[in-house]
Structure formats: C-alpha cells, structure tokens
mmCIF file of C-alpha atoms in Angstrom:
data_model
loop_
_atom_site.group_PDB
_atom_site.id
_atom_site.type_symbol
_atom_site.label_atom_id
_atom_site.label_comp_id
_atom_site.label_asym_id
_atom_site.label_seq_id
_atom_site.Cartn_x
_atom_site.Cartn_y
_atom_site.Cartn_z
ATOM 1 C CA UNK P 18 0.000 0.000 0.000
ATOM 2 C CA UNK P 19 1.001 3.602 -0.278
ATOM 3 C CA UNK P 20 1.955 5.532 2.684
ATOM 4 C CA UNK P 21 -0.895 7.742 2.007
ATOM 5 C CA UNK P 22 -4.026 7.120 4.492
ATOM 6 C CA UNK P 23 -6.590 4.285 2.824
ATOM 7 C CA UNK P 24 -9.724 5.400 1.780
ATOM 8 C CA UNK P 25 -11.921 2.503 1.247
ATOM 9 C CA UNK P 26 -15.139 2.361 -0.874
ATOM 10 C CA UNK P 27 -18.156 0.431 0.435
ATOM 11 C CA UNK P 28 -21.743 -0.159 -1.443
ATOM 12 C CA UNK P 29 -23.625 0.153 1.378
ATOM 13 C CA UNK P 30 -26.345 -2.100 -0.434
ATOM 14 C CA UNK P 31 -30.370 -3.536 0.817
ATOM 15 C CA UNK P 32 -29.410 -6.972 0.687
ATOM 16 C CA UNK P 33 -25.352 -7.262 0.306
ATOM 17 C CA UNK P 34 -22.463 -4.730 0.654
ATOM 18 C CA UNK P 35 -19.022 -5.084 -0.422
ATOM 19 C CA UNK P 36 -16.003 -3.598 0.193
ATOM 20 C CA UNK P 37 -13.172 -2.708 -1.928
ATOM 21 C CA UNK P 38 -9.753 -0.532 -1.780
ATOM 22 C CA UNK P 39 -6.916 0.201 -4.403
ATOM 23 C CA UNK P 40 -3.457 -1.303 -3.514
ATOM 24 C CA UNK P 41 -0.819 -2.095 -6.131
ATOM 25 C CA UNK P 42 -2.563 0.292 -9.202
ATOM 26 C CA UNK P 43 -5.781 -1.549 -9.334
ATOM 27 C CA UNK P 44 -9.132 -1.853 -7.177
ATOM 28 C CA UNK P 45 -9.273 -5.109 -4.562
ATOM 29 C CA UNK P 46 -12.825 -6.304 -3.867
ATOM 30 C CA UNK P 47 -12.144 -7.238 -0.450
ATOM 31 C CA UNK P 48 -13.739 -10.999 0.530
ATOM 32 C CA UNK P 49 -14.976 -11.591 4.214
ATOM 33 C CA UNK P 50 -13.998 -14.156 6.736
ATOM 34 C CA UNK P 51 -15.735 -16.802 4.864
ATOM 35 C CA UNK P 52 -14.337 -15.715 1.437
ATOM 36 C CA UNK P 53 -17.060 -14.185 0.287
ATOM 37 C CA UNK P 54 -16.779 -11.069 -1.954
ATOM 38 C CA UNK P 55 -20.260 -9.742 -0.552
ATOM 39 C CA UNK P 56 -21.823 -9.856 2.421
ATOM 40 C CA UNK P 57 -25.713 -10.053 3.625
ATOM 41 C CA UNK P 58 -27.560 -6.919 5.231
ATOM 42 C CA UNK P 59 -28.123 -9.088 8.344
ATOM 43 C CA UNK P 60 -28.060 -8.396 12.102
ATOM 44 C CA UNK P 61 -28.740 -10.428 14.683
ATOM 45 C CA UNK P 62 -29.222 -10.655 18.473
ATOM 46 C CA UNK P 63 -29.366 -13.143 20.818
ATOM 47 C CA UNK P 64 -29.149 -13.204 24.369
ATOM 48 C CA UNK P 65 -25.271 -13.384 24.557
ATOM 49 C CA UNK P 66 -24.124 -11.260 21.518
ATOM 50 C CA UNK P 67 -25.137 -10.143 17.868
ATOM 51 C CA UNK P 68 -23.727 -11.381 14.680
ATOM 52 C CA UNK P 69 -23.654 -9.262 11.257
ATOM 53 C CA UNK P 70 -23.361 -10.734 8.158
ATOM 54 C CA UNK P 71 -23.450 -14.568 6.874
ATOM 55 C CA UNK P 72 -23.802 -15.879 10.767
ATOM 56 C CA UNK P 73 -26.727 -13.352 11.037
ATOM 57 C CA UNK P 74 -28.356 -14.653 7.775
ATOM 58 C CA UNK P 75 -27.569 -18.319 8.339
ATOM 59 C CA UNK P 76 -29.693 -18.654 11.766
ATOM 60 C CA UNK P 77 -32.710 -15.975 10.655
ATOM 61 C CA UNK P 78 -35.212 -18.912 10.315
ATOM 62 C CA UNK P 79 -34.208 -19.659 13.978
ATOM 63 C CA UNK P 80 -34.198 -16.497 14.976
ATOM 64 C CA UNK P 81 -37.172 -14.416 12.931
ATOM 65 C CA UNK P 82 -37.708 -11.911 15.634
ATOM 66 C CA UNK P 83 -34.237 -11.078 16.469
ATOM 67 C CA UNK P 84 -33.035 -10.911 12.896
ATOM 68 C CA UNK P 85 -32.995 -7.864 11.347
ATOM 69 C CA UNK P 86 -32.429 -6.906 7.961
ATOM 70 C CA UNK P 87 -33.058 -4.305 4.927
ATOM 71 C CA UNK P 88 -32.790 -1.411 6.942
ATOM 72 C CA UNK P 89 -32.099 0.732 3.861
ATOM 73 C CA UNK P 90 -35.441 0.990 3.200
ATOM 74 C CA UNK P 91 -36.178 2.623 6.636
ATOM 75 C CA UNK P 92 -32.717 4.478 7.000
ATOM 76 C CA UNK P 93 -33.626 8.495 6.580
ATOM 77 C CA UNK P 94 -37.786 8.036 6.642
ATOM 78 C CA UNK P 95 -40.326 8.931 9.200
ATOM 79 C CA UNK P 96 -42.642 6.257 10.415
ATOM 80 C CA UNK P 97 -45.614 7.568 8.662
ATOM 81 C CA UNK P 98 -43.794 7.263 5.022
ATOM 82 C CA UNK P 99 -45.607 4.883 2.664
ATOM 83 C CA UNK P 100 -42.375 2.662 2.114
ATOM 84 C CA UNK P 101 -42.090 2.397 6.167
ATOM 85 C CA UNK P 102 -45.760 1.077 6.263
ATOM 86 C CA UNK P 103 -45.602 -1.480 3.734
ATOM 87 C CA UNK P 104 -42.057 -3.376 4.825
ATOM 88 C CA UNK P 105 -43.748 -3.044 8.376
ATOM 89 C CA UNK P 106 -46.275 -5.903 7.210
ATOM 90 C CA UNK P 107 -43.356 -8.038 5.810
ATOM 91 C CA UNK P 108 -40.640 -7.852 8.229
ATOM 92 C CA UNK P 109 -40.807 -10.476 11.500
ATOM 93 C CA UNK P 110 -39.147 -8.185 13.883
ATOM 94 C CA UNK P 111 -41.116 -5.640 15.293
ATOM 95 C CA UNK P 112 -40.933 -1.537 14.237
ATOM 96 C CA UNK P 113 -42.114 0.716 15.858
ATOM 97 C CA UNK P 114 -42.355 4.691 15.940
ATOM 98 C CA UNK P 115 -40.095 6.839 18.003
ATOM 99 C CA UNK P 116 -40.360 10.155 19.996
ATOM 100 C CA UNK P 117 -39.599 11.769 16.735
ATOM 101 C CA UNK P 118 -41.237 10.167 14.171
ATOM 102 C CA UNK P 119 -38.752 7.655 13.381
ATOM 103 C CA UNK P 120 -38.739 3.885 13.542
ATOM 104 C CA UNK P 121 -37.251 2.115 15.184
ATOM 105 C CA UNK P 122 -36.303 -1.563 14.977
ATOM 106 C CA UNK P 123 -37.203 -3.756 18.652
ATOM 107 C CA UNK P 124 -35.454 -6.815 19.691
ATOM 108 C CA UNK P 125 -34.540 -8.735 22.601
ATOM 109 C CA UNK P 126 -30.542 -8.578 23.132
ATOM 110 C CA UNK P 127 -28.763 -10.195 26.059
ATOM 111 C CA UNK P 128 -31.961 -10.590 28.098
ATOM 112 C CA UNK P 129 -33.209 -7.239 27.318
ATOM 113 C CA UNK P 130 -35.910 -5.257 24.879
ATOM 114 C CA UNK P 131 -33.859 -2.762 23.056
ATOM 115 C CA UNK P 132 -34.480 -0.314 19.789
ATOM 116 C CA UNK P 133 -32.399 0.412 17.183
ATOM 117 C CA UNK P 134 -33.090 3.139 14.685
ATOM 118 C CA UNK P 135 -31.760 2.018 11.072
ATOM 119 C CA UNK P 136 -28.563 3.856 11.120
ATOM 120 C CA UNK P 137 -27.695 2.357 13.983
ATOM 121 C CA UNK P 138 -27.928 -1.158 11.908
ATOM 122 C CA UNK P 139 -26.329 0.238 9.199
ATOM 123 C CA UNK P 140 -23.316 1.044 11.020
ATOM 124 C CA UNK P 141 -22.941 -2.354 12.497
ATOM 125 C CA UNK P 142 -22.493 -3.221 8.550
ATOM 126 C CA UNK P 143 -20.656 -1.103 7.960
ATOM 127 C CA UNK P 144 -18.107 -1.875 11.094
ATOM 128 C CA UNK P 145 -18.365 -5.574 9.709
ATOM 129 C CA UNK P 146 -17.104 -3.760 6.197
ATOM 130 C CA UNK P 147 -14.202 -1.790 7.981
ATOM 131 C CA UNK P 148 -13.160 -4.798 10.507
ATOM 132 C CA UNK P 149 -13.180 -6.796 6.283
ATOM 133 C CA UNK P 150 -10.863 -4.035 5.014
ATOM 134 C CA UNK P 151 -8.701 -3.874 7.873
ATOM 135 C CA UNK P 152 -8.198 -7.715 7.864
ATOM 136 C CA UNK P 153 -6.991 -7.566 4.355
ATOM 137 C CA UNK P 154 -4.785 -4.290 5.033
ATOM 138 C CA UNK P 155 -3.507 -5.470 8.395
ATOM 139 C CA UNK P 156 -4.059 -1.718 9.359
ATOM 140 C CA UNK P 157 -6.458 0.859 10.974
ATOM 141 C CA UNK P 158 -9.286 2.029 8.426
ATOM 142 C CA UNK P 159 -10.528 5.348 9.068
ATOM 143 C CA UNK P 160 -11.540 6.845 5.630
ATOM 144 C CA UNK P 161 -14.104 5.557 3.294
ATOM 145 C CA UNK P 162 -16.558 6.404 0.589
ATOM 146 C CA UNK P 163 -20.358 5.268 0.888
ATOM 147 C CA UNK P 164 -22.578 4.881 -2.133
ATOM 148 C CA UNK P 165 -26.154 5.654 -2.143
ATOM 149 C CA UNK P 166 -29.207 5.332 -4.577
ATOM 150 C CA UNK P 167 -29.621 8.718 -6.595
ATOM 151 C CA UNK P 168 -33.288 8.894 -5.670
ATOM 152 C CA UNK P 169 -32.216 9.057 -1.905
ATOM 153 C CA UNK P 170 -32.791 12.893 -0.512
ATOM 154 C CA UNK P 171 -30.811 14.920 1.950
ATOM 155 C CA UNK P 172 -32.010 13.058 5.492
ATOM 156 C CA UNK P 173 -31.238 9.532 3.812
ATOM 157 C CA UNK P 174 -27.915 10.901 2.677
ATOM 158 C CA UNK P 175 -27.446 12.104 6.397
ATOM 159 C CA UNK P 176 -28.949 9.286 7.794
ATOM 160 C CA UNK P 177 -25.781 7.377 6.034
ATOM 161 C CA UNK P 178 -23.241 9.615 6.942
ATOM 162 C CA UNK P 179 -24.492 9.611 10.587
ATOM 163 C CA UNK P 180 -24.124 5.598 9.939
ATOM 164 C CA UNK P 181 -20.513 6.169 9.017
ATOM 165 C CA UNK P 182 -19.658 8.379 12.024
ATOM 166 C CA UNK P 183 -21.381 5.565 14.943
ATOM 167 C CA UNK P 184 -19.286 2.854 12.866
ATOM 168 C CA UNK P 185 -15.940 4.826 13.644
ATOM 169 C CA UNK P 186 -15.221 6.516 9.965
ATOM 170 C CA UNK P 187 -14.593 9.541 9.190
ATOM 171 C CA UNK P 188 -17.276 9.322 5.210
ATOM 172 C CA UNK P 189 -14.953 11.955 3.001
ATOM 173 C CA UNK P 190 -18.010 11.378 0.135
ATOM 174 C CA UNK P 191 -21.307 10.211 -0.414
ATOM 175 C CA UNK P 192 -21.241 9.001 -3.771
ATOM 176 C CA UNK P 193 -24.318 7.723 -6.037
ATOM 177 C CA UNK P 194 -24.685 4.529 -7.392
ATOM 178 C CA UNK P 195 -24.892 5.731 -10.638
ATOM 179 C CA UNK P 196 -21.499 7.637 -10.595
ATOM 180 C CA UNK P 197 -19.731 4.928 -8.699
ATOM 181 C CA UNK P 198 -20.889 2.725 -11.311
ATOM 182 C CA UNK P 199 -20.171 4.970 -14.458
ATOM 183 C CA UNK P 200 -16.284 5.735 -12.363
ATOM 184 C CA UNK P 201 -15.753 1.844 -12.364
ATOM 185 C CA UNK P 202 -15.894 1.664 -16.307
ATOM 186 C CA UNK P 203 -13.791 4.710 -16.506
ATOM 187 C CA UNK P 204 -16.235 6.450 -18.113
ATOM 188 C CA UNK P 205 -15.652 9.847 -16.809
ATOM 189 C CA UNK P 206 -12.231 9.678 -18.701
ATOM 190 C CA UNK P 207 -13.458 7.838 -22.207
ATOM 191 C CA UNK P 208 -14.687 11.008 -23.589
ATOM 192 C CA UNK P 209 -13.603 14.734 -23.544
ATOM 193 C CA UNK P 210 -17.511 15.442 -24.840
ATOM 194 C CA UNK P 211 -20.574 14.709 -22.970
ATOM 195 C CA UNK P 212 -21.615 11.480 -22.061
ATOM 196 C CA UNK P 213 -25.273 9.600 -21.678
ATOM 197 C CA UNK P 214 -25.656 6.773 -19.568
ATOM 198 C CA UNK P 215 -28.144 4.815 -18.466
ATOM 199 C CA UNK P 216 -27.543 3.146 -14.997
ATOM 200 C CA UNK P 217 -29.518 -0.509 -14.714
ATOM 201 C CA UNK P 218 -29.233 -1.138 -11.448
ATOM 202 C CA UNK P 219 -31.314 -4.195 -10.480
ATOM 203 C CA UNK P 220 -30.596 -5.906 -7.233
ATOM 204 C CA UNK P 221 -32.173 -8.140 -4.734
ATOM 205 C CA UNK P 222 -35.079 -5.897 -3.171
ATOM 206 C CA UNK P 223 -34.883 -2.628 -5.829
ATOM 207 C CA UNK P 224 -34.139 -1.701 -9.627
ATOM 208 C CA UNK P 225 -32.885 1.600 -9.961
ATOM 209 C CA UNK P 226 -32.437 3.184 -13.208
ATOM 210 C CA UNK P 227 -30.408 6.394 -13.405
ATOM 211 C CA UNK P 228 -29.509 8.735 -16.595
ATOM 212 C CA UNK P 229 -26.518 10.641 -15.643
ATOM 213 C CA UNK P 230 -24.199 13.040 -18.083
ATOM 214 C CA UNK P 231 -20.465 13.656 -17.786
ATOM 215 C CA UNK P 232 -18.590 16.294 -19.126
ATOM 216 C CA UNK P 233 -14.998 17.014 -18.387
ATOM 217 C CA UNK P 234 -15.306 14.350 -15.500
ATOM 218 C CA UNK P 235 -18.112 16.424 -13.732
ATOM 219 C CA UNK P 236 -21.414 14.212 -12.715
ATOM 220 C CA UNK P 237 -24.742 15.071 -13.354
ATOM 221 C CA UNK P 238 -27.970 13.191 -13.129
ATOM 222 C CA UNK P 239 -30.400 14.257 -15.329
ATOM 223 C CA UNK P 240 -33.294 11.245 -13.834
ATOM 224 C CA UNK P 241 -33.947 8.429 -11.671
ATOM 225 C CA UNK P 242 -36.878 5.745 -11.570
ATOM 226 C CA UNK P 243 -36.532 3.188 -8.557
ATOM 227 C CA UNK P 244 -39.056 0.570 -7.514
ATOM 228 C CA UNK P 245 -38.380 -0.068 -4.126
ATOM 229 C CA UNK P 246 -41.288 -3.435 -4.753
ATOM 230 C CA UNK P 247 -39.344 -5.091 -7.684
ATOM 231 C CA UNK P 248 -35.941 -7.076 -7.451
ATOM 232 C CA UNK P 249 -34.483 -10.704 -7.608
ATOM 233 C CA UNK P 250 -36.630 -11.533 -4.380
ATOM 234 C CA UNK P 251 -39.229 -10.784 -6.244
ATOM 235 C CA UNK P 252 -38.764 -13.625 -9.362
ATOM 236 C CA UNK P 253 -37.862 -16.390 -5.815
ATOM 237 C CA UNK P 254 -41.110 -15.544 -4.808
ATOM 238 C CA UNK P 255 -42.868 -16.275 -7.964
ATOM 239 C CA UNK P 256 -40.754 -19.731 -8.521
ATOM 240 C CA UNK P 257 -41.744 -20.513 -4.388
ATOM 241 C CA UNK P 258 -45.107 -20.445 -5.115
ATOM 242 C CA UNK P 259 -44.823 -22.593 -8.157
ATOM 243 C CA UNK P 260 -43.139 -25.201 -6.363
ATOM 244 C CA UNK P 261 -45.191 -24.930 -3.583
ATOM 245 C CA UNK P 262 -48.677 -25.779 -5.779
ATOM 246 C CA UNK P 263 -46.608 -28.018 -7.760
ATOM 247 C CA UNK P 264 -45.838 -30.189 -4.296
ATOM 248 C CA UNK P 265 -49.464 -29.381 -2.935
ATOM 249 C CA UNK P 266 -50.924 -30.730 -6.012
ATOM 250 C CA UNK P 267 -48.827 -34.282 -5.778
ATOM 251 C CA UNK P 268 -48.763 -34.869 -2.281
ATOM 252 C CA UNK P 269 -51.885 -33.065 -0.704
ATOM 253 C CA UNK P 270 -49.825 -31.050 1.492
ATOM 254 C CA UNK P 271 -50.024 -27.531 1.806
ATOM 255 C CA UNK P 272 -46.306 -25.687 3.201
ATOM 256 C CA UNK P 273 -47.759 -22.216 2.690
ATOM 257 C CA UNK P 274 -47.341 -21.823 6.404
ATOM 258 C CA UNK P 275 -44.471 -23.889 6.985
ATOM 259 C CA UNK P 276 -41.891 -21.742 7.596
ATOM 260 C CA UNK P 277 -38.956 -24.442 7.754
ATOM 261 C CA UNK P 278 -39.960 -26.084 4.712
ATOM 262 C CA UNK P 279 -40.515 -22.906 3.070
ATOM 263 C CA UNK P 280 -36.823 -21.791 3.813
ATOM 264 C CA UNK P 281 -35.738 -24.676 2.569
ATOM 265 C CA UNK P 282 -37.583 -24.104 -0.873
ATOM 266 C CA UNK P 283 -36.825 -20.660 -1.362
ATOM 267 C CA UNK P 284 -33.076 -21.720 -1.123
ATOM 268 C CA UNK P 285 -33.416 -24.211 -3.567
ATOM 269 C CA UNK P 286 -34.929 -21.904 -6.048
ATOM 270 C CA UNK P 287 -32.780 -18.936 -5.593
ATOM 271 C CA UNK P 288 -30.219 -21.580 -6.086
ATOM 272 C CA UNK P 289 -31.503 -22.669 -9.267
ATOM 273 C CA UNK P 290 -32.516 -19.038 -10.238
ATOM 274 C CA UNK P 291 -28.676 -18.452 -10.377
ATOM 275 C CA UNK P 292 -28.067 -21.828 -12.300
ATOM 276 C CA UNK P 293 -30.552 -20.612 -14.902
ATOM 277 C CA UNK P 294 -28.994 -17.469 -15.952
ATOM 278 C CA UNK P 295 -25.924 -20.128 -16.990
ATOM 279 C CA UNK P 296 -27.663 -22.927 -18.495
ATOM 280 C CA UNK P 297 -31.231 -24.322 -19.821
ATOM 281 C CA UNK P 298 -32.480 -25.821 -16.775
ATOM 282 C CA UNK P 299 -31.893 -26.374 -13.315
ATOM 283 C CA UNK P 300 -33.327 -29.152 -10.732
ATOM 284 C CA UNK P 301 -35.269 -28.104 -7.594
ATOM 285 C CA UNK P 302 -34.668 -30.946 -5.382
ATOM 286 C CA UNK P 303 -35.241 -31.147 -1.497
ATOM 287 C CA UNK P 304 -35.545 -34.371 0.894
ATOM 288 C CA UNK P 305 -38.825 -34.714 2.443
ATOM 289 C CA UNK P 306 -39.460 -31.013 2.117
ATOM 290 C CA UNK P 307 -42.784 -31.912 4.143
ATOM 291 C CA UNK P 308 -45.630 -34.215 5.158
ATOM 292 C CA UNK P 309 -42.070 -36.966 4.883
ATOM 293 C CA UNK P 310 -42.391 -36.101 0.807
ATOM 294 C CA UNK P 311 -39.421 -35.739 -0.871
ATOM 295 C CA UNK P 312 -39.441 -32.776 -3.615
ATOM 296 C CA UNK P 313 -38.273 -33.043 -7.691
ATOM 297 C CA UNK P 314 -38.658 -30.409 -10.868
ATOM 298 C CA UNK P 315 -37.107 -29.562 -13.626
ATOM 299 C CA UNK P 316 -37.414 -25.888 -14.298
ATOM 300 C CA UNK P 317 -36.178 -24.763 -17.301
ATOM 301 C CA UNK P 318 -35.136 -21.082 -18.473
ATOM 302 C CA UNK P 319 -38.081 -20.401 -20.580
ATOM 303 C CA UNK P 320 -40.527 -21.828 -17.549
ATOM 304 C CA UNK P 321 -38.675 -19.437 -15.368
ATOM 305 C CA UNK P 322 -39.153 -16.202 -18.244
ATOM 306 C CA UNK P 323 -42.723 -17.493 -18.565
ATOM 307 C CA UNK P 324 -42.890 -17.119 -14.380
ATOM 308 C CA UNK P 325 -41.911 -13.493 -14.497
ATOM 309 C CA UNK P 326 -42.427 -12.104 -17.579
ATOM 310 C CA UNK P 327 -44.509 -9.224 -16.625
ATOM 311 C CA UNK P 328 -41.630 -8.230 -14.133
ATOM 312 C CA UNK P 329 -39.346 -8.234 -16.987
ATOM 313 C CA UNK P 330 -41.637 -6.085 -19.109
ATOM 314 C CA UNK P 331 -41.866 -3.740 -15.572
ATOM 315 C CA UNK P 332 -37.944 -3.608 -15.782
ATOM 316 C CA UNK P 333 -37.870 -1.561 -19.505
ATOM 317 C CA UNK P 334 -40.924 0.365 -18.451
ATOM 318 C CA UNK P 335 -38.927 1.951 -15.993
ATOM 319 C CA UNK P 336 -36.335 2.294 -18.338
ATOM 320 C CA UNK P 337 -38.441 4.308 -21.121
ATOM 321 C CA UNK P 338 -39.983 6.538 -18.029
ATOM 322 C CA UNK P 339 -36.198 7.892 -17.205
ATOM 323 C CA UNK P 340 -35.936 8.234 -21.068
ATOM 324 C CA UNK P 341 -38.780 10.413 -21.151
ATOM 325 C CA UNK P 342 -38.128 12.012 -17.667
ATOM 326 C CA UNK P 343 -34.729 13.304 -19.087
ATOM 327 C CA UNK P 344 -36.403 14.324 -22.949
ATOM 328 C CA UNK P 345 -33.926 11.932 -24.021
ATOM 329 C CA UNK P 346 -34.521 9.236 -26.786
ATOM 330 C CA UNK P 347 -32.592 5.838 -26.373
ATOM 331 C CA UNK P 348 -30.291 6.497 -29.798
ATOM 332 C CA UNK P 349 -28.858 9.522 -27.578
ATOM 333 C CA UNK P 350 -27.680 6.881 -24.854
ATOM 334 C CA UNK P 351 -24.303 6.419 -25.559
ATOM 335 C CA UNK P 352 -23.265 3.453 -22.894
ATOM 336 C CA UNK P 353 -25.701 1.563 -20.616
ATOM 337 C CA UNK P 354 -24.425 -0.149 -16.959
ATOM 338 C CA UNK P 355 -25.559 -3.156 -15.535
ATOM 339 C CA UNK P 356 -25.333 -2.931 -11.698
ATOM 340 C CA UNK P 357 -26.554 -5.760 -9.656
ATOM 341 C CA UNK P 358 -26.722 -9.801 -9.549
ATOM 342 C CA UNK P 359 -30.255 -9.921 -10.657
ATOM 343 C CA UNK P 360 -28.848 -8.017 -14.250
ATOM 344 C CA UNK P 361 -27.436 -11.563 -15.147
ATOM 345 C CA UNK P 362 -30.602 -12.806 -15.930
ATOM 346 C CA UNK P 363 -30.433 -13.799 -19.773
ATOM 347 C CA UNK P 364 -33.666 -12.377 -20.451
ATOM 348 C CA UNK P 365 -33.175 -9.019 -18.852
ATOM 349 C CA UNK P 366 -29.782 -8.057 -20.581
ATOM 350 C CA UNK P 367 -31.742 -9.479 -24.184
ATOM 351 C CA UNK P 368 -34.943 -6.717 -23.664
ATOM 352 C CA UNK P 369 -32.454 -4.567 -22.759
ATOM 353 C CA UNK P 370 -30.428 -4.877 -25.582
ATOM 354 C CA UNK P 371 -33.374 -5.661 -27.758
ATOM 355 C CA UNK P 372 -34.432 -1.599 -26.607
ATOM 356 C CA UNK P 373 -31.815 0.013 -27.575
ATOM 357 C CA UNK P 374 -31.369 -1.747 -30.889
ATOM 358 C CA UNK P 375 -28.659 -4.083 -30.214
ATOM 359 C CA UNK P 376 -25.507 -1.966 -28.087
ATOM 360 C CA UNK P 377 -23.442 -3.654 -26.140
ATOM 361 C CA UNK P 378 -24.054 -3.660 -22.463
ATOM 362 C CA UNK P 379 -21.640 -2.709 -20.078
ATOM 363 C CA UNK P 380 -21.048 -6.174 -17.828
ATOM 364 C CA UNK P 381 -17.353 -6.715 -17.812
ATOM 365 C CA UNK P 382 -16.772 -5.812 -14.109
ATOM 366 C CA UNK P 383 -18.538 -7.926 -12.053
ATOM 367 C CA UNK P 384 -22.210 -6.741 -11.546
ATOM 368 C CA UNK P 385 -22.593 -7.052 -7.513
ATOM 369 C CA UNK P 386 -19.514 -5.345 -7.010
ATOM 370 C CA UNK P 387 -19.453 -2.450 -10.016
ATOM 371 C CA UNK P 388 -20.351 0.224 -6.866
ATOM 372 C CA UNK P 389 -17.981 -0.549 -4.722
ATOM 373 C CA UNK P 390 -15.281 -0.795 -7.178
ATOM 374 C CA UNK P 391 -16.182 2.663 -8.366
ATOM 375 C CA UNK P 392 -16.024 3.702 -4.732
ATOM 376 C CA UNK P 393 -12.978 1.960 -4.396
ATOM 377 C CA UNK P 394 -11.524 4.370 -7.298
ATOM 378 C CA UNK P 395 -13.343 7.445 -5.519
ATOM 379 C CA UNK P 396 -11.567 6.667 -2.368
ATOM 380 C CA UNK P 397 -7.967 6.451 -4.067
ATOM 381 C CA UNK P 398 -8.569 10.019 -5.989
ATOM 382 C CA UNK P 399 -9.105 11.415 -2.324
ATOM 383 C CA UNK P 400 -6.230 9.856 -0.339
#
C-alpha cells in the first residue's frame, strides 16, 4: 500500500455490501472471513451477543424476531412514510415509531428489549465492512466512501453519513450509485464530450435506473426511476409459489405456512434461479421437504421467463420513463451499466439490448460489485 491514508469504498447495499480498496494500481474487492466477496444486510441478536453478516443470515429462520435486515429501506424516513408502512407488514421483527417520528427496529438482546433506529444497523455493517478491510490491510481504516441510490434525498444521505460516524469513519463522500458505477468503467475519462448513460441497477429488493451526463469528468444526473417493490426476491417468490402448488398438487400437502420447509424451498430456487442465468435448466430438489415427501422439478429457463415475464416487461418500463423524464430518446444513450446480480438474468440483458437496438451492455466488471469498485476508485482520488 502507499503511505498515504486508505480510503476505502463500500456499497452500502439492501441486501449485500461489499467492500473494496486500491493497492498495487488496481481496485481489490475485499472478501470476508468466509471468502465471500459480498456480504448479507443481516443483524442479529441473541441473548449473549449479535452477529452481522453470513452468521446473522444463516440462523434468521431460527431467529425471525431477532433478525434484522433491509434497513435501507427505513434508514432516513419517518414512520408515517408509505415505504415504512408497507415493509412493516413483511418484516418479523417488530418496528415501531419513536419520539420523533422515526422507527425504530425492537429486539430482545442479552436478556433485554432494546431499539435500534436504522442507522444504527447500518453502522454495524458497515463496522463488519471496515473490521473486512482492515483484515486484508492489516491496518487501521478510518476513511471511506459510501454509495447511495440517486433517488435518496438529503435526510437519507445524512442518515448514512451519521451511519458512518457511529461505525468509527470519518465518510470523506457520499457518492451515487450511478457515478460509482459509471467511475468503475472509466467512463468519466473515455470522452472529452458529454456522455449519456443509463444506470440498470437491479438488485435483490430494488431496480434503480439512473440517466446521468459527464462532461470534463463532472457528474450530473439528469433522472432516476426506482421501484423499491421489484428485485431478484421478487422472481424467488414467484418460482416458491410454483413449487409450492406443484408439491401441494402431488402430495396433498399444503407448506404455505411452513416456515422451515418454506426456507428450505426458497433456497433451492434462488439456487436454481442463479443456475438458470448459466444454463437451460436447473433441478429443484429437497428431501422430504414436508408431510415426509421428498421434492423433484425440472425448471427450465423459458418456464422461469414465462414465471416473471410481466416483471421483466416492468424492468424496460422503468427504463423508457427515465428516457422520457430526461427528454432523451434511447439512440442519444451512448453506454448503458448493468449494476446488480439480478442483471445476469439472460432475459433481462436481451430486452435490454433488444431496446436500444442491439448496443453492447456494459457487464465486464462484475455486476454485484461495479459500486464498490467505483467507490474503491473514488476513495484512491481522495487519499
């Protein structure tokens, strides 16, 4: 490393962050303890200690109530916002609002009730993401850079920096995900004349699509669309409950409230979610899943497009309404970034290039980690 300070970047993300530094003229994407380039949104509490990370997310369906996670979507909201309402419903821990407005997560933690407001769990992440850098540097991190979504306003922004300061760093930028993304592929540098990007960002809870322009390496974004309600989550869900008429109908047994064996399914088809954006088909197959039935499908690709379709259709909706939110046309796009795992689907990057008439899609870097990296890049111009 250089003797300067580091200055890590992190993609503070809803369902995964990652870390990532330069050292030796390049960008590092930093893996965890388990080797892992990514690591879940999870927190968890029990009555001798929490856990962040894999351990968190490994014992959630032991733990539902203690087990907190995608605290992005509350982080810089008041209780009464629409967004805080509807994840209420979803999420197995309890929320609830504070003296001012907020909400605030409630567990039980070493024998105790205790609440947490969302930057608080963020900064346990992001501790998890310094103690990850650190490890690799085998020194004290104190800077870093911390992407955002571009449709996040001024108290989410703050709400992240105030995560920063509880986890112990001193946050020299808040950078969008869009301009992390579009600094990863050098893009600021590829062109002394302006420059139109589209920013697909879809990951496991959101899609994000951002227009941005640079000109002589100065960001702008001209338009955002996000859906907080669509992600890869979202195409699980849809196999789950295919599988889970599929077993009803040949064994007479319903899981729909079967929490174990409907943890168990949703891993297998996440699993083979993954193997489908590779290959034709994929097997779903789980030892007595339930009822002592054992569990078998084939599910090929085009079962799988046929599944979600509609979502896919949603995806280049939102894609047009940035278009038209910017008065731009997609011929005046000059490079479009894929950020996010869920952006592997085959189908996806094919309506996507089928839109704007064949260009090549920016994919090269890998798409979970394209923030970070950018941040990474961001951190190394500032130290």
């Amino acid at each position: 490393m250089s003797i300067f300070e580091p200055c890590i970047g992190i993609d503070l993300g809803t369902t995964y962050s990652c870390v990532g530094i330069w050292d030796n003229d390049k960008v590092v994407i930093i893996p965890n303890d388990l080797g892992s380039r990514t690591t879940p949104c999870y927190v968890a509490f029990t009555d001798t200690e929490h856990f962040i990370g894999d351990y968190a997310y490994n014992q959630a369906i032991r733990n539902p109530e203690n087990t907190v996670f995608n605290t992005k979507r509350l982080i810089g909201r008041e209780f009464d916002d629409p967004v805080v309402q509807a994840d209420i419903k979803l999420y197995p821990f309890r929320v609830i609002r504070s003296p001012d407005n907020r909400p605030q997560i409630v567990v039980q933690y070493k024998g105790e009730e205790k609440a947490f407001y969302a930057e608080e769990i963020s900064a346990m992440i992001l501790i998890k993401m310094k103690e990850i850098a650190e490890a690799y540097l085998g020194r004290i991190v104190t800077q870093a850079v911390i992407t955002v979504p571009a449709y996040f306003n001024y108290l989410q922004r703050q709400a992240t920096n105030n995560a920063g300061i509880i986890s112990g760093l001193d946050v020299k930028c808040i950078i969008n995900e869009p301009t992390a993304a579009a600094i990863a592929y050098g893009l600021d540098k590829k062109s002394s004349s302006e420059m139109r990007i589209l920013v697909f960002a879809l990951g496991g809870k959101t899609l994000d699509v951002s227009i941005l322009t640079i000109i002589n390496s100065i960001f702008e974004i001209k338009s955002t669309s996000s859906n907080v309600n669509l992600g890869g989550e979202d195409f699980d869900n849809r196999l789950v409950k295919f599988c889970t008429e599929d077993f009803n109908k040949k064994n007479c047994v319903d899981i729909k409230n079967n929490n174990r064996a409907l943890k168990r399914l949703r891993t297998a088809c996440e699993k083979a979610k993954k193997i489908l954006s590779y290959t034709s088909q994929a097997s779903i197959e789980i030892d007595c899943l339930a009822g002592g039935y054992d569990y078998f499908i084939t599910m090929t690709r085009e079962n799988f497009e046929e599944l979600n379709i509609d979502y896919f259709s949603e995806c280049i909706n939102s894609v047009e309404k940035v278009l038209n939110d910017a008065f731009l046309n997609k011929n005046q796009i000059h490079e479009v970034v894929l950020v996010g795992g869920s952006t592997r689907i085959p189908k996806i990057k094919q309506l996507l290039q089928e839109f704007f008439n064949g260009k090549s899609l920016c994919e090269s870097i890998n798409q979970e980690e394209v923030p970070a990296y950018g941040a990474a890049i961001q951190g190394a111009n500032i130290s």
